[in-house]
Amino acid sequence: MSTWLERSTAVPGGRRGKWLVLAVWLLAAMALGALAGKLGEVQDTSANAFLPRGAESAQVNTELEKFRSHDLMPAVAVYTGDTPVTDAVRSKVEADRAAFAKIAEPGQQVPPAVTSEDGRALMLVVPLSGEEQAELADKVEELRTVAAANAPPGLDTAVGGPGGATADAFTVFDTLDATLMGITCLIVIVLLLFTYRSPVLWVFPVLAVAFAAVLTQAFTYLFAKHAGLQVDPQSSGVLMVLVFGVGTDYALLLIARYREELHRHEDRHAAMRVALRRTFPAVLASAATVAVGLLCLGLADINSSRSMGLVGAIGVLFGFLAMASALPALLVIAGRWVFWPLVPRHGTAPRTGDGWRRVGEAVARRPRRAWLVSLLVTGGLALSALGLNMGLHQSEWFQNEPESVVAQERLSAHFPSGVGDPAVVIADSPKAADVAKTAEGTPGVVDVTTVATTADGKLTRLAVVLEGTPDSETAKDAVEALRAGTDALVGGTAAQSLDKETATARDLRTVVPAVLLVVLLVLVWLLRSLVAPLVLLATVVVSYFSALGASGLLFEHVFGYSGTDWSVPLLGFVFLVALGVDYNIFLMHRVKEESRLRGHREAVVTGLSGTGGVITSAGLVLAATFAVFAVLPLVAMAQMGVIVGVGVLIDTFLVRTVLVPALALDLGARRFWWPARPATSQDPATPDTTEPTTSDREPATL
């Protein structure tokens, strides 16, 4: 293992190896760059991409393909006012109906307007094609333009329904990747400028991340195109943020150690060789933990969660490869001047983390009090998670209320709440009449209509108007009653919400233990201990629950959300545990290395002072990149960004800098590293002064 490590880490910083590595990355980026731009072509934007695999609502969507009108997605135009509908309003609506007929799917009629029971609202249902979402969005925009034009005073118009909601979601996702990429890149550059205080050095991590991003998108496209990998707009957007965040974390660790070694080595190639050999195990273990942790999402039922895990693992892999090869090659080629104006000179003392050493010494003086206070703070935040209200109403799916949500609210105020988005029931045609009769007698059902029959006459589609809004408990109860009382398949928005909630609970029970086991095994392999990994894993779990509680308080009292999206706890757990263990690995790998030269107490203090700055910088970068989600229109993604960002900050400034060192010191070397023999200051050490091989020797230059 040591021989393989020696050889592999010598290549990127070698005299000839650096040019070879750079050439390989340049050729790969040029050859695959065109494929990276095609990722949007293979994205799955269908409803099933965000549903549990095998869910009944997903089966309904599949069965709908057998109907002649399977591609129809109705848009609903609603006209409301404070007074009863006037003749002028009716004339306006009738004129709109004639105009809508030209926009509707060819061969489909726009039914006459429906008047609400209170006489204050009218509704038009416009059948549109749902096969091409870009075309659907354009059609909905035309409908909204027509509806808003020449409206009488006091008349409010809005276009929603399934077609309007789909169009609004498409508009959000259409610019999602570009928005995330631009904001994330800007934040990373600013933070790197602040961290390094160099006008040049930040360029090299960004270049390496750019290499990783191109290959990540290209290989994701290839896997989606030829291997059946599912990619949806949400996972595609998270992918780039993950590559930037994880890649920058690894870059910070490597650059910090490289700068330290440049003070010890006159030859920058030798410095990079030692820096790579010392950081490679930690970076490899970190990347493996994050990648395998994300792969655990492959056990999830919800397709979008599985997609995010599998796609994210590809991003972590290429982020690791770029930081372990392209970045070292770029830095060695450029020379010491990239650190200007703080150029590390051979023979001078490296900058030390005096502030973090003082923190470490303060913790070491009273470790038990330090970890008890830390646990009290994190535990108090974790208790807030007990009051977390799960689930978002349909009106809260977007940060800024889109017109489809406004339309649904107005429909619910004047019509039965589910009239604009009825449940879909697919029944065997011979049983359709009995199913319809049973549905009419089901609590929570307002109306049942036969919509269509398949060409072979075997299946019949029913539209079932529910009493509550599609995301209400009343509607979900009605769906459960329909499923229990009939042999038919029940789908639609309400059924999809119910299936997502059920699958999320199952995914938590399946994925969470798998992730914890993976993290534990990686820590055992890296630290060659049993107690230390268990302690570190416990701190990661505490960090997650404290982040969940703190985020819940922010959701309620700062952002004004009434609840937390069902996807957030699972995705937040996977990202926080997988990414949070990075800092455990960075810290404890350095502590273990230092323990070969010093006693346990001094190794912990030195490890903290040596990695404190790196962990802090990495935590700020990672938190900032995920915080980008907070400004996105989708509330679920914003909430995920908040919980990961808050969790990383808690991990960085409290758990990894106080709680973990305090526990390690309070337990003592013999118990903390059990069953391994605790290292002592008399143990032989491998010095950081490895000389380059003959083939790597060259005159020391800047």
XYZ file of C-alpha atoms in Angstrom:
702
model
C 0.000 0.000 0.000
C 2.772 2.426 0.925
C 4.653 1.627 -2.305
C 1.532 2.241 -4.391
C 0.902 5.480 -2.514
C 4.493 6.571 -3.052
C 4.356 5.962 -6.792
C 0.895 7.371 -7.468
C 1.473 10.608 -5.567
C 4.811 11.163 -7.300
C 3.303 11.445 -10.780
C 1.271 14.731 -10.631
C 4.168 16.621 -9.073
C 6.950 14.917 -11.004
C 9.253 16.636 -13.437
C 7.643 14.959 -16.454
C 4.549 13.572 -14.762
C 2.993 17.005 -14.239
C 2.935 17.663 -17.979
C 1.519 14.221 -18.692
C -1.283 14.695 -16.143
C -2.171 18.136 -17.478
C -2.187 16.835 -21.061
C -4.540 13.993 -20.135
C -7.003 16.373 -18.482
C -6.871 18.853 -21.376
C -7.437 16.123 -23.960
C -10.285 14.610 -21.934
C -11.969 17.994 -21.468
C -11.690 18.832 -25.184
C -12.880 15.408 -26.286
C -15.853 15.252 -23.923
C -16.732 18.942 -23.661
C -19.425 18.692 -26.325
C -21.137 15.875 -24.420
C -21.222 17.976 -21.246
C -23.505 20.461 -22.990
C -25.986 17.705 -23.833
C -26.875 16.804 -20.253
C -30.162 18.697 -20.505
C -31.224 16.438 -23.379
C -31.396 13.353 -21.150
C -33.081 14.905 -18.139
C -36.317 13.227 -17.113
C -38.892 15.920 -16.357
C -41.907 13.617 -16.166
C -43.990 13.326 -13.011
C -42.653 9.822 -12.397
C -39.115 11.193 -12.016
C -40.148 12.606 -8.632
C -42.356 9.700 -7.510
C -41.526 6.453 -5.703
C -40.707 3.542 -7.989
C -43.645 1.152 -8.150
C -46.026 3.631 -6.519
C -49.662 3.371 -7.552
C -49.698 6.987 -8.707
C -46.709 6.217 -10.956
C -48.539 3.183 -12.360
C -51.474 5.460 -13.204
C -49.159 7.784 -15.153
C -47.893 4.777 -17.091
C -51.412 3.501 -17.790
C -52.437 6.938 -19.081
C -50.156 6.351 -22.064
C -52.675 3.795 -23.314
C -55.425 6.398 -23.705
C -55.949 8.374 -26.853
C -55.710 11.620 -24.888
C -52.776 10.500 -22.754
C -50.733 13.532 -23.704
C -53.365 16.071 -22.661
C -52.692 18.302 -19.691
C -55.484 20.772 -18.938
C -54.836 24.357 -17.985
C -57.514 26.085 -15.923
C -58.322 29.778 -16.334
C -60.209 31.267 -13.392
C -61.993 34.641 -13.387
C -62.922 36.145 -10.016
C -64.178 39.411 -8.586
C -65.650 40.919 -5.436
C -69.109 41.132 -6.970
C -71.314 38.601 -8.774
C -70.402 37.890 -12.383
C -71.736 40.579 -14.734
C -72.691 40.396 -18.401
C -69.463 42.219 -19.250
C -67.461 39.536 -17.479
C -69.366 36.754 -19.254
C -68.704 38.434 -22.608
C -64.992 38.678 -21.762
C -64.864 35.003 -20.771
C -66.709 33.905 -23.896
C -64.301 35.911 -26.059
C -61.389 34.295 -24.226
C -62.912 30.867 -24.810
C -62.898 31.500 -28.558
C -59.279 32.670 -28.372
C -58.300 29.708 -26.199
C -59.711 27.312 -28.794
C -56.959 28.425 -31.184
C -54.295 27.714 -28.532
C -55.725 24.404 -27.331
C -54.538 21.044 -28.644
C -55.861 20.569 -32.202
C -58.996 18.485 -32.262
C -59.898 19.321 -28.662
C -62.767 21.559 -27.598
C -62.770 24.172 -24.838
C -65.929 23.426 -22.815
C -68.286 26.273 -21.834
C -67.395 28.269 -18.734
C -68.463 26.873 -15.358
C -69.963 29.307 -12.837
C -69.287 28.902 -9.116
C -72.171 28.386 -6.691
C -71.611 31.818 -5.143
C -71.844 33.419 -8.602
C -68.548 35.271 -8.182
C -66.219 33.154 -10.332
C -66.027 31.523 -13.748
C -63.735 28.713 -14.864
C -62.508 27.584 -18.292
C -60.647 24.296 -18.835
C -58.268 24.359 -21.811
C -56.838 21.019 -23.036
C -53.144 21.339 -23.922
C -50.480 18.878 -24.990
C -48.185 17.843 -22.151
C -45.567 15.989 -24.190
C -43.203 18.925 -24.773
C -42.825 21.039 -21.646
C -41.189 23.963 -23.455
C -44.130 24.131 -25.842
C -46.563 23.750 -22.933
C -44.936 26.690 -21.124
C -45.296 28.856 -24.238
C -48.965 27.890 -24.587
C -49.696 28.697 -20.944
C -48.017 32.064 -21.339
C -50.289 32.765 -24.342
C -53.352 31.836 -22.277
C -52.289 34.197 -19.501
C -51.728 37.030 -21.958
C -55.187 36.541 -23.468
C -56.881 36.250 -20.058
C -55.248 39.411 -18.693
C -56.005 41.526 -21.776
C -59.062 43.810 -21.819
C -60.332 42.599 -18.431
C -63.251 44.675 -17.053
C -62.522 46.720 -13.888
C -62.527 44.551 -10.742
C -61.965 41.271 -12.608
C -58.923 39.180 -11.599
C -57.605 36.448 -13.889
C -55.181 33.597 -13.342
C -54.245 30.447 -15.281
C -53.293 27.333 -13.334
C -54.361 23.722 -13.133
C -51.966 20.877 -13.980
C -50.842 22.616 -17.172
C -50.119 25.910 -15.411
C -48.287 24.218 -12.552
C -46.141 22.184 -14.956
C -45.317 25.274 -16.993
C -44.280 27.202 -13.880
C -42.070 24.323 -12.713
C -40.454 24.095 -16.157
C -39.705 27.812 -16.131
C -37.980 27.444 -12.764
C -35.884 24.440 -13.789
C -35.077 25.854 -17.235
C -32.674 28.421 -15.762
C -31.738 26.462 -12.646
C -28.394 25.039 -13.805
C -27.091 28.344 -15.157
C -28.181 30.237 -12.032
C -26.590 27.719 -9.676
C -23.373 27.553 -11.681
C -22.961 31.320 -11.869
C -23.711 32.072 -8.215
C -21.698 29.114 -6.906
C -18.641 30.004 -8.986
C -18.780 33.622 -7.825
C -19.069 32.642 -4.151
C -16.188 30.166 -4.393
C -13.930 32.759 -6.054
C -14.702 35.397 -3.409
C -14.087 32.969 -0.544
C -10.838 31.710 -2.080
C -9.634 35.288 -2.501
C -10.436 35.921 1.159
C -8.828 32.659 2.285
C -5.551 32.893 0.356
C -5.255 36.688 0.131
C -3.691 36.148 -3.262
C -4.966 37.560 -6.562
C -3.649 34.503 -8.427
C -3.931 31.328 -6.336
C -7.724 31.052 -6.526
C -7.493 30.468 -10.294
C -5.951 27.013 -9.906
C -8.626 25.352 -7.731
C -11.292 26.849 -9.986
C -9.534 25.489 -13.094
C -9.316 22.040 -11.505
C -13.018 22.191 -10.553
C -13.825 23.231 -14.122
C -12.049 20.096 -15.400
C -14.063 18.017 -12.935
C -17.327 19.725 -13.904
C -16.865 19.067 -17.629
C -16.066 15.381 -17.150
C -18.827 14.981 -14.563
C -21.472 16.325 -16.917
C -20.114 14.345 -19.856
C -20.040 11.002 -18.039
C -23.434 11.675 -16.445
C -24.809 12.215 -19.944
C -23.183 8.990 -21.194
C -24.544 6.953 -18.277
C -28.006 8.448 -18.757
C -27.944 7.907 -22.507
C -26.540 4.387 -22.603
C -26.832 2.867 -19.114
C -30.290 3.987 -17.997
C -29.113 6.418 -15.293
C -32.035 8.645 -14.361
C -31.239 12.363 -14.271
C -33.803 14.965 -13.291
C -33.418 18.761 -13.163
C -33.056 18.743 -9.377
C -30.168 16.258 -9.300
C -28.537 18.010 -12.254
C -28.604 21.316 -10.361
C -27.250 19.828 -7.135
C -24.484 18.100 -9.100
C -22.553 21.259 -9.929
C -22.857 22.664 -6.414
C -21.562 19.367 -5.032
C -18.586 19.315 -7.414
C -17.652 22.889 -6.520
C -18.116 22.388 -2.777
C -16.363 19.035 -2.410
C -13.625 19.866 -4.916
C -12.797 23.130 -3.174
C -12.675 21.347 0.199
C -10.051 18.920 -1.083
C -8.147 21.752 -2.757
C -7.936 23.682 0.509
C -6.497 20.691 2.340
C -3.889 19.985 -0.342
C -2.830 23.605 -0.837
C -2.463 24.163 2.913
C -0.161 21.149 3.233
C 1.737 22.043 0.043
C 2.431 25.544 1.330
C 3.631 24.051 4.611
C 5.996 21.679 2.794
C 7.383 24.484 0.592
C 8.939 25.935 3.746
C 10.729 22.618 4.316
C 11.727 21.750 0.738
C 13.694 23.836 -1.711
C 12.419 21.751 -4.630
C 8.709 22.335 -5.165
C 8.365 18.857 -6.714
C 9.561 17.265 -3.495
C 7.201 19.507 -1.528
C 4.224 18.454 -3.629
C 5.225 14.807 -3.398
C 5.193 14.914 0.404
C 2.028 17.028 0.533
C 0.189 14.589 -1.714
C 1.405 11.555 0.196
C 0.328 13.068 3.516
C -3.098 14.293 2.376
C -4.008 11.599 -0.147
C -5.316 9.023 2.374
C -7.552 11.602 4.043
C -8.866 12.940 0.735
C -9.394 9.419 -0.608
C -11.243 8.344 2.539
C -13.325 11.512 2.444
C -14.246 11.091 -1.228
C -15.034 7.410 -0.709
C -17.277 8.225 2.246
C -19.190 10.928 0.397
C -19.511 8.860 -2.793
C -20.595 5.636 -1.097
C -22.872 7.584 1.245
C -24.576 9.125 -1.779
C -24.753 5.719 -3.447
C -26.785 4.566 -0.441
C -29.553 6.767 -1.851
C -29.782 4.098 -4.532
C -31.713 2.123 -1.895
C -34.392 4.835 -1.783
C -37.805 4.326 -3.356
C -38.264 7.917 -4.507
C -36.761 8.231 -7.983
C -35.475 11.782 -7.524
C -33.598 10.783 -4.345
C -32.037 7.818 -6.115
C -31.078 10.045 -9.030
C -29.446 12.611 -6.757
C -27.403 9.938 -5.022
C -26.143 8.203 -8.151
C -25.454 11.430 -10.052
C -23.797 13.004 -7.003
C -21.418 10.050 -6.638
C -20.168 10.678 -10.186
C -19.488 14.310 -9.300
C -17.566 13.400 -6.139
C -15.443 10.886 -8.062
C -14.317 13.415 -10.674
C -13.905 16.126 -8.047
C -11.511 13.839 -6.186
C -9.594 12.877 -9.345
C -9.184 16.517 -10.366
C -7.947 17.625 -6.949
C -5.556 14.668 -6.630
C -4.011 15.045 -10.094
C -4.929 18.160 -12.111
C -4.535 20.612 -9.228
C -1.095 19.341 -8.092
C 0.139 19.412 -11.675
C -1.093 22.973 -12.199
C 0.457 24.203 -8.944
C 3.858 22.630 -9.600
C 3.933 23.903 -13.186
C 3.139 27.442 -12.007
C 5.707 27.505 -9.172
C 5.831 29.266 -5.823
C 4.819 32.660 -7.193
C 1.140 31.637 -7.213
C 1.098 32.344 -3.456
C 2.106 35.978 -4.024
C 2.310 38.164 -2.009
C 2.704 35.585 0.814
C 5.206 33.377 -1.031
C 6.452 30.453 1.136
C 10.277 30.551 1.249
C 12.426 27.501 1.871
C 14.003 27.523 5.311
C 11.550 29.977 6.841
C 9.022 28.987 9.472
C 5.542 28.215 8.106
C 2.622 30.227 9.315
C 1.109 28.455 12.297
C -2.449 28.398 13.501
C -1.746 30.239 16.745
C -5.408 31.044 17.254
C -6.434 27.426 16.810
C -3.596 26.287 19.063
C -4.981 28.528 21.792
C -8.408 26.968 21.240
C -6.887 23.494 21.439
C -4.985 24.305 24.621
C -8.098 25.777 26.207
C -10.030 22.597 25.379
C -7.152 20.452 26.654
C -7.130 22.184 30.029
C -10.718 21.105 30.803
C -11.844 18.668 28.127
C -14.823 17.283 30.040
C -16.328 20.690 30.592
C -15.694 21.560 26.936
C -17.552 18.545 25.529
C -20.377 18.853 28.055
C -20.974 22.502 27.098
C -20.756 21.629 23.390
C -23.187 18.765 23.838
C -25.539 21.027 25.772
C -25.617 23.545 22.905
C -26.015 20.984 20.127
C -28.485 18.947 22.176
C -30.611 22.012 22.828
C -30.797 22.738 19.112
C -31.548 19.067 18.426
C -34.555 19.171 20.772
C -36.096 21.786 18.497
C -36.299 19.117 15.798
C -38.980 17.325 17.847
C -41.442 20.098 16.986
C -40.675 20.043 13.270
C -43.827 20.275 11.178
C -43.486 18.030 8.130
C -45.039 18.780 4.752
C -45.520 21.872 2.602
C -48.807 23.033 1.177
C -48.984 23.327 -2.587
C -49.082 27.102 -2.232
C -45.665 26.956 -0.512
C -43.753 24.996 -3.144
C -42.256 28.201 -4.580
C -40.534 31.116 -2.838
C -42.485 33.615 -4.923
C -46.093 32.618 -5.512
C -46.445 31.671 -9.215
C -49.669 32.255 -11.090
C -50.627 28.564 -10.967
C -50.687 28.729 -7.157
C -52.752 31.922 -7.238
C -55.190 30.210 -9.599
C -55.498 27.197 -7.258
C -56.194 29.457 -4.272
C -58.949 31.277 -6.163
C -60.439 28.006 -7.401
C -60.500 26.671 -3.836
C -62.245 29.832 -2.635
C -65.151 29.505 -5.092
C -65.237 25.887 -6.325
C -64.633 22.500 -4.712
C -60.920 22.573 -3.946
C -60.058 19.648 -6.201
C -62.011 20.758 -9.251
C -58.943 22.137 -11.031
C -56.848 19.032 -10.382
C -59.064 15.953 -9.943
C -57.832 12.524 -8.943
C -57.313 10.069 -11.802
C -58.855 6.609 -11.519
C -58.045 3.849 -14.022
C -60.505 0.924 -13.948
C -61.165 -2.186 -16.006
C -63.972 -1.152 -18.333
C -66.402 -3.939 -17.240
C -66.046 -2.717 -13.651
C -65.979 1.018 -14.418
C -69.633 1.616 -13.531
C -69.244 -0.126 -10.166
C -66.030 1.783 -9.473
C -67.737 5.088 -10.291
C -70.659 4.233 -7.996
C -68.331 3.287 -5.165
C -66.283 6.457 -5.693
C -69.409 8.646 -5.553
C -70.205 7.220 -2.120
C -66.674 7.671 -0.794
C -66.228 10.399 1.888
C -64.377 13.404 0.481
C -65.494 12.836 -3.129
C -67.533 15.609 -4.744
C -68.023 14.401 -8.307
C -67.110 11.493 -10.618
C -66.913 11.787 -14.415
C -66.004 9.253 -17.090
C -63.294 10.851 -19.229
C -62.080 8.318 -21.803
C -61.643 4.673 -22.776
C -58.603 3.020 -24.337
C -58.735 2.098 -28.030
C -59.130 -1.588 -27.181
C -61.907 -0.805 -24.714
C -60.213 -2.592 -21.813
C -59.571 0.391 -19.534
C -61.690 3.376 -18.521
C -60.408 6.636 -17.075
C -62.444 8.476 -14.433
C -61.934 12.015 -13.118
C -62.763 12.211 -9.409
C -63.141 15.695 -7.911
C -62.094 15.675 -4.260
C -63.346 17.971 -1.550
C -59.963 19.203 -0.351
C -56.996 20.681 -2.163
C -54.700 18.021 -3.684
C -52.161 18.321 -0.854
C -54.687 18.387 2.007
C -55.217 15.570 4.493
C -58.864 15.423 3.391
C -57.814 14.643 -0.190
C -55.236 12.069 0.934
C -57.809 10.341 3.148
C -60.173 10.200 0.179
C -57.431 8.639 -1.975
C -56.779 5.981 0.655
C -60.511 5.251 0.865
C -60.773 4.968 -2.931
C -57.857 2.550 -3.042
C -59.285 0.465 -0.226
C -62.829 0.428 -1.608
C -62.134 -0.313 -5.297
C -59.946 -2.531 -7.462
C -58.972 0.471 -9.597
C -55.697 2.379 -9.706
C -55.874 5.847 -8.122
C -53.445 8.584 -9.152
C -53.268 12.335 -9.579
C -51.654 15.040 -7.449
C -53.258 14.007 -4.156
C -52.252 10.374 -4.660
C -48.714 11.449 -5.567
C -48.418 13.475 -2.352
C -49.606 10.488 -0.328
C -47.193 8.098 -2.066
C -44.249 10.458 -1.531
C -44.930 10.731 2.200
C -45.207 6.967 2.599
C -42.036 6.320 0.593
C -40.067 9.000 2.454
C -40.738 7.303 5.787
C -39.594 3.983 4.319
C -36.489 5.542 2.771
C -35.448 7.038 6.106
C -35.621 3.600 7.728
C -33.551 2.056 4.918
C -31.007 4.667 3.814
C -30.027 6.153 7.183
C -28.661 2.892 8.691
C -26.836 2.140 5.429
C -25.116 5.546 5.431
C -24.107 5.213 9.090
C -22.634 1.773 8.436
C -20.648 3.039 5.439
C -19.240 5.982 7.386
C -18.322 3.718 10.302
C -16.466 1.242 8.080
C -14.468 3.996 6.354
C -13.462 5.521 9.690
C -12.437 2.111 11.060
C -10.300 1.523 7.957
C -8.672 4.941 8.148
C -8.054 5.126 11.901
C -7.525 1.392 12.599
C -9.675 1.770 15.711
C -13.177 0.934 16.910
C -13.839 3.440 19.679
C -12.668 6.540 17.788
C -14.938 5.859 14.767
C -17.955 5.275 17.039
C -17.280 8.530 18.875
C -16.841 10.456 15.628
C -19.973 8.925 14.127
C -21.965 9.910 17.215
C -20.799 13.524 16.848
C -21.899 13.537 13.203
C -25.383 12.361 14.194
C -25.580 14.987 16.952
C -24.502 17.612 14.430
C -27.248 16.523 12.022
C -30.058 16.711 14.583
C -28.847 20.077 15.863
C -28.825 21.347 12.268
C -32.335 19.968 11.731
C -33.583 21.718 14.852
C -31.849 25.015 14.079
C -33.115 24.940 10.489
C -36.649 24.239 11.695
C -36.506 27.402 13.798
C -35.243 29.374 10.805
C -37.955 27.941 8.546
C -40.674 28.975 10.960
C -39.479 32.293 12.380
C -37.253 33.751 9.621
C -38.416 32.340 6.296
C -42.060 31.943 7.318
C -42.555 28.365 6.060
C -45.359 26.455 7.740
C -43.483 23.173 7.447
C -40.523 21.248 6.076
C -40.628 19.413 2.782
C -40.687 15.621 3.133
C -37.486 15.205 1.105
C -35.367 17.457 3.335
C -34.665 15.162 6.359
C -33.376 12.298 4.219
C -31.321 14.327 1.733
C -30.084 16.604 4.514
C -28.954 13.583 6.529
C -27.055 11.999 3.649
C -25.311 15.226 2.661
C -24.512 16.307 6.214
C -23.250 12.964 7.439
C -21.265 12.209 4.287
C -19.837 15.724 4.010
C -19.543 16.338 7.752
C -17.355 13.297 8.232
C -14.830 15.007 5.911
C -13.786 17.266 8.739
C -13.524 14.330 11.133
C -11.236 12.656 8.631
C -9.137 15.791 8.047
C -8.711 16.359 11.791
C -8.187 12.816 13.056
C -5.905 11.790 10.199
C -3.618 14.679 11.172
C -3.923 13.811 14.882
C -2.944 10.223 14.167
C 0.023 11.406 12.102
C 1.156 13.789 14.842
C 0.738 11.117 17.533
C 3.716 9.299 16.039
C 5.866 12.282 17.001
C 4.143 13.521 20.137
C 1.982 12.313 22.979
C -1.789 12.032 22.597
C -2.580 15.364 24.215
C -0.079 17.322 22.149
C -1.114 15.468 18.983
C -4.723 16.575 19.438
C -3.723 20.191 20.058
C -1.251 20.191 17.145
C -3.751 18.461 14.855
C -6.358 21.081 15.661
C -3.945 23.974 15.135
C -2.726 22.428 11.868
C -6.164 21.765 10.380
C -8.305 24.385 12.124
C -7.753 26.996 9.430
C -8.322 24.502 6.618
C -11.480 23.099 8.198
C -12.822 26.586 8.830
C -12.151 27.711 5.264
C -13.555 24.482 3.839
C -16.633 24.739 6.025
C -17.295 28.309 4.964
C -16.912 27.407 1.278
C -19.143 24.336 1.554
C -21.787 26.148 3.606
C -21.791 29.077 1.190
C -22.137 26.861 -1.878
C -25.111 25.002 -0.427
C -26.580 28.268 0.851
C -26.968 29.215 -2.822
C -30.063 27.007 -2.796
C -31.704 29.397 -0.340
C -32.197 31.984 -3.100
C -33.759 29.520 -5.560
C -37.498 29.624 -6.309
C -38.131 26.030 -5.141
C -38.744 25.906 -1.385
C -37.677 22.244 -1.062
C -34.242 22.999 -2.544
C -33.954 26.180 -0.483
C -34.675 24.217 2.693
C -32.119 21.560 1.788
C -29.518 24.267 1.208
C -30.294 25.863 4.568
C -30.068 22.642 6.575
C -26.790 21.583 4.919
C -25.310 25.071 5.271
C -26.311 25.393 8.937
C -25.114 21.859 9.660
C -21.719 22.461 8.079
C -21.250 25.640 10.127
C -22.171 23.844 13.360
C -19.825 21.046 12.386
C -17.009 23.448 11.548
C -17.080 25.865 14.465
C -18.349 23.710 17.329
C -18.353 19.972 16.747
C -15.023 19.543 14.961
C -13.141 22.252 16.866
C -14.422 21.671 20.412
C -16.572 18.558 20.853
C -14.372 16.038 19.001
C -11.015 17.184 20.455
C -12.522 17.347 23.955
C -13.893 13.802 23.722
C -10.580 12.497 22.376
C -8.695 14.118 25.256
C -11.157 13.110 27.957
C -11.169 9.472 26.857
C -7.393 9.369 26.652
C -5.181 7.660 24.102
C -5.650 4.092 25.347
C -9.456 4.197 25.278
C -9.919 6.500 22.276
C -7.681 4.505 19.919
C -8.687 1.056 21.224
C -7.952 -1.660 20.183
C -4.910 -0.125 18.497
C -1.862 0.507 20.646
C -1.749 4.198 21.526
C 1.099 6.026 19.848
C 3.692 7.721 22.021
C 6.330 10.309 21.404
C 8.896 7.486 21.380
C 7.264 5.719 18.439
C 9.259 5.878 15.216
C 8.091 8.597 12.922
C 8.236 9.001 9.205
C 9.689 12.469 8.627
C 8.254 14.873 6.119
C 11.606 15.329 4.433
C 11.388 12.648 1.771
C 13.855 13.350 -0.999
C 12.709 13.026 -4.598
C 13.829 10.083 -6.648
C 16.594 10.553 -9.196
C 14.097 10.879 -12.020
C 12.338 13.661 -10.174
C 15.397 15.726 -9.346
C 15.793 19.099 -10.976
C 17.243 22.446 -9.974
C 15.170 24.134 -7.310
C 13.444 27.078 -8.883
C 10.528 29.271 -8.121
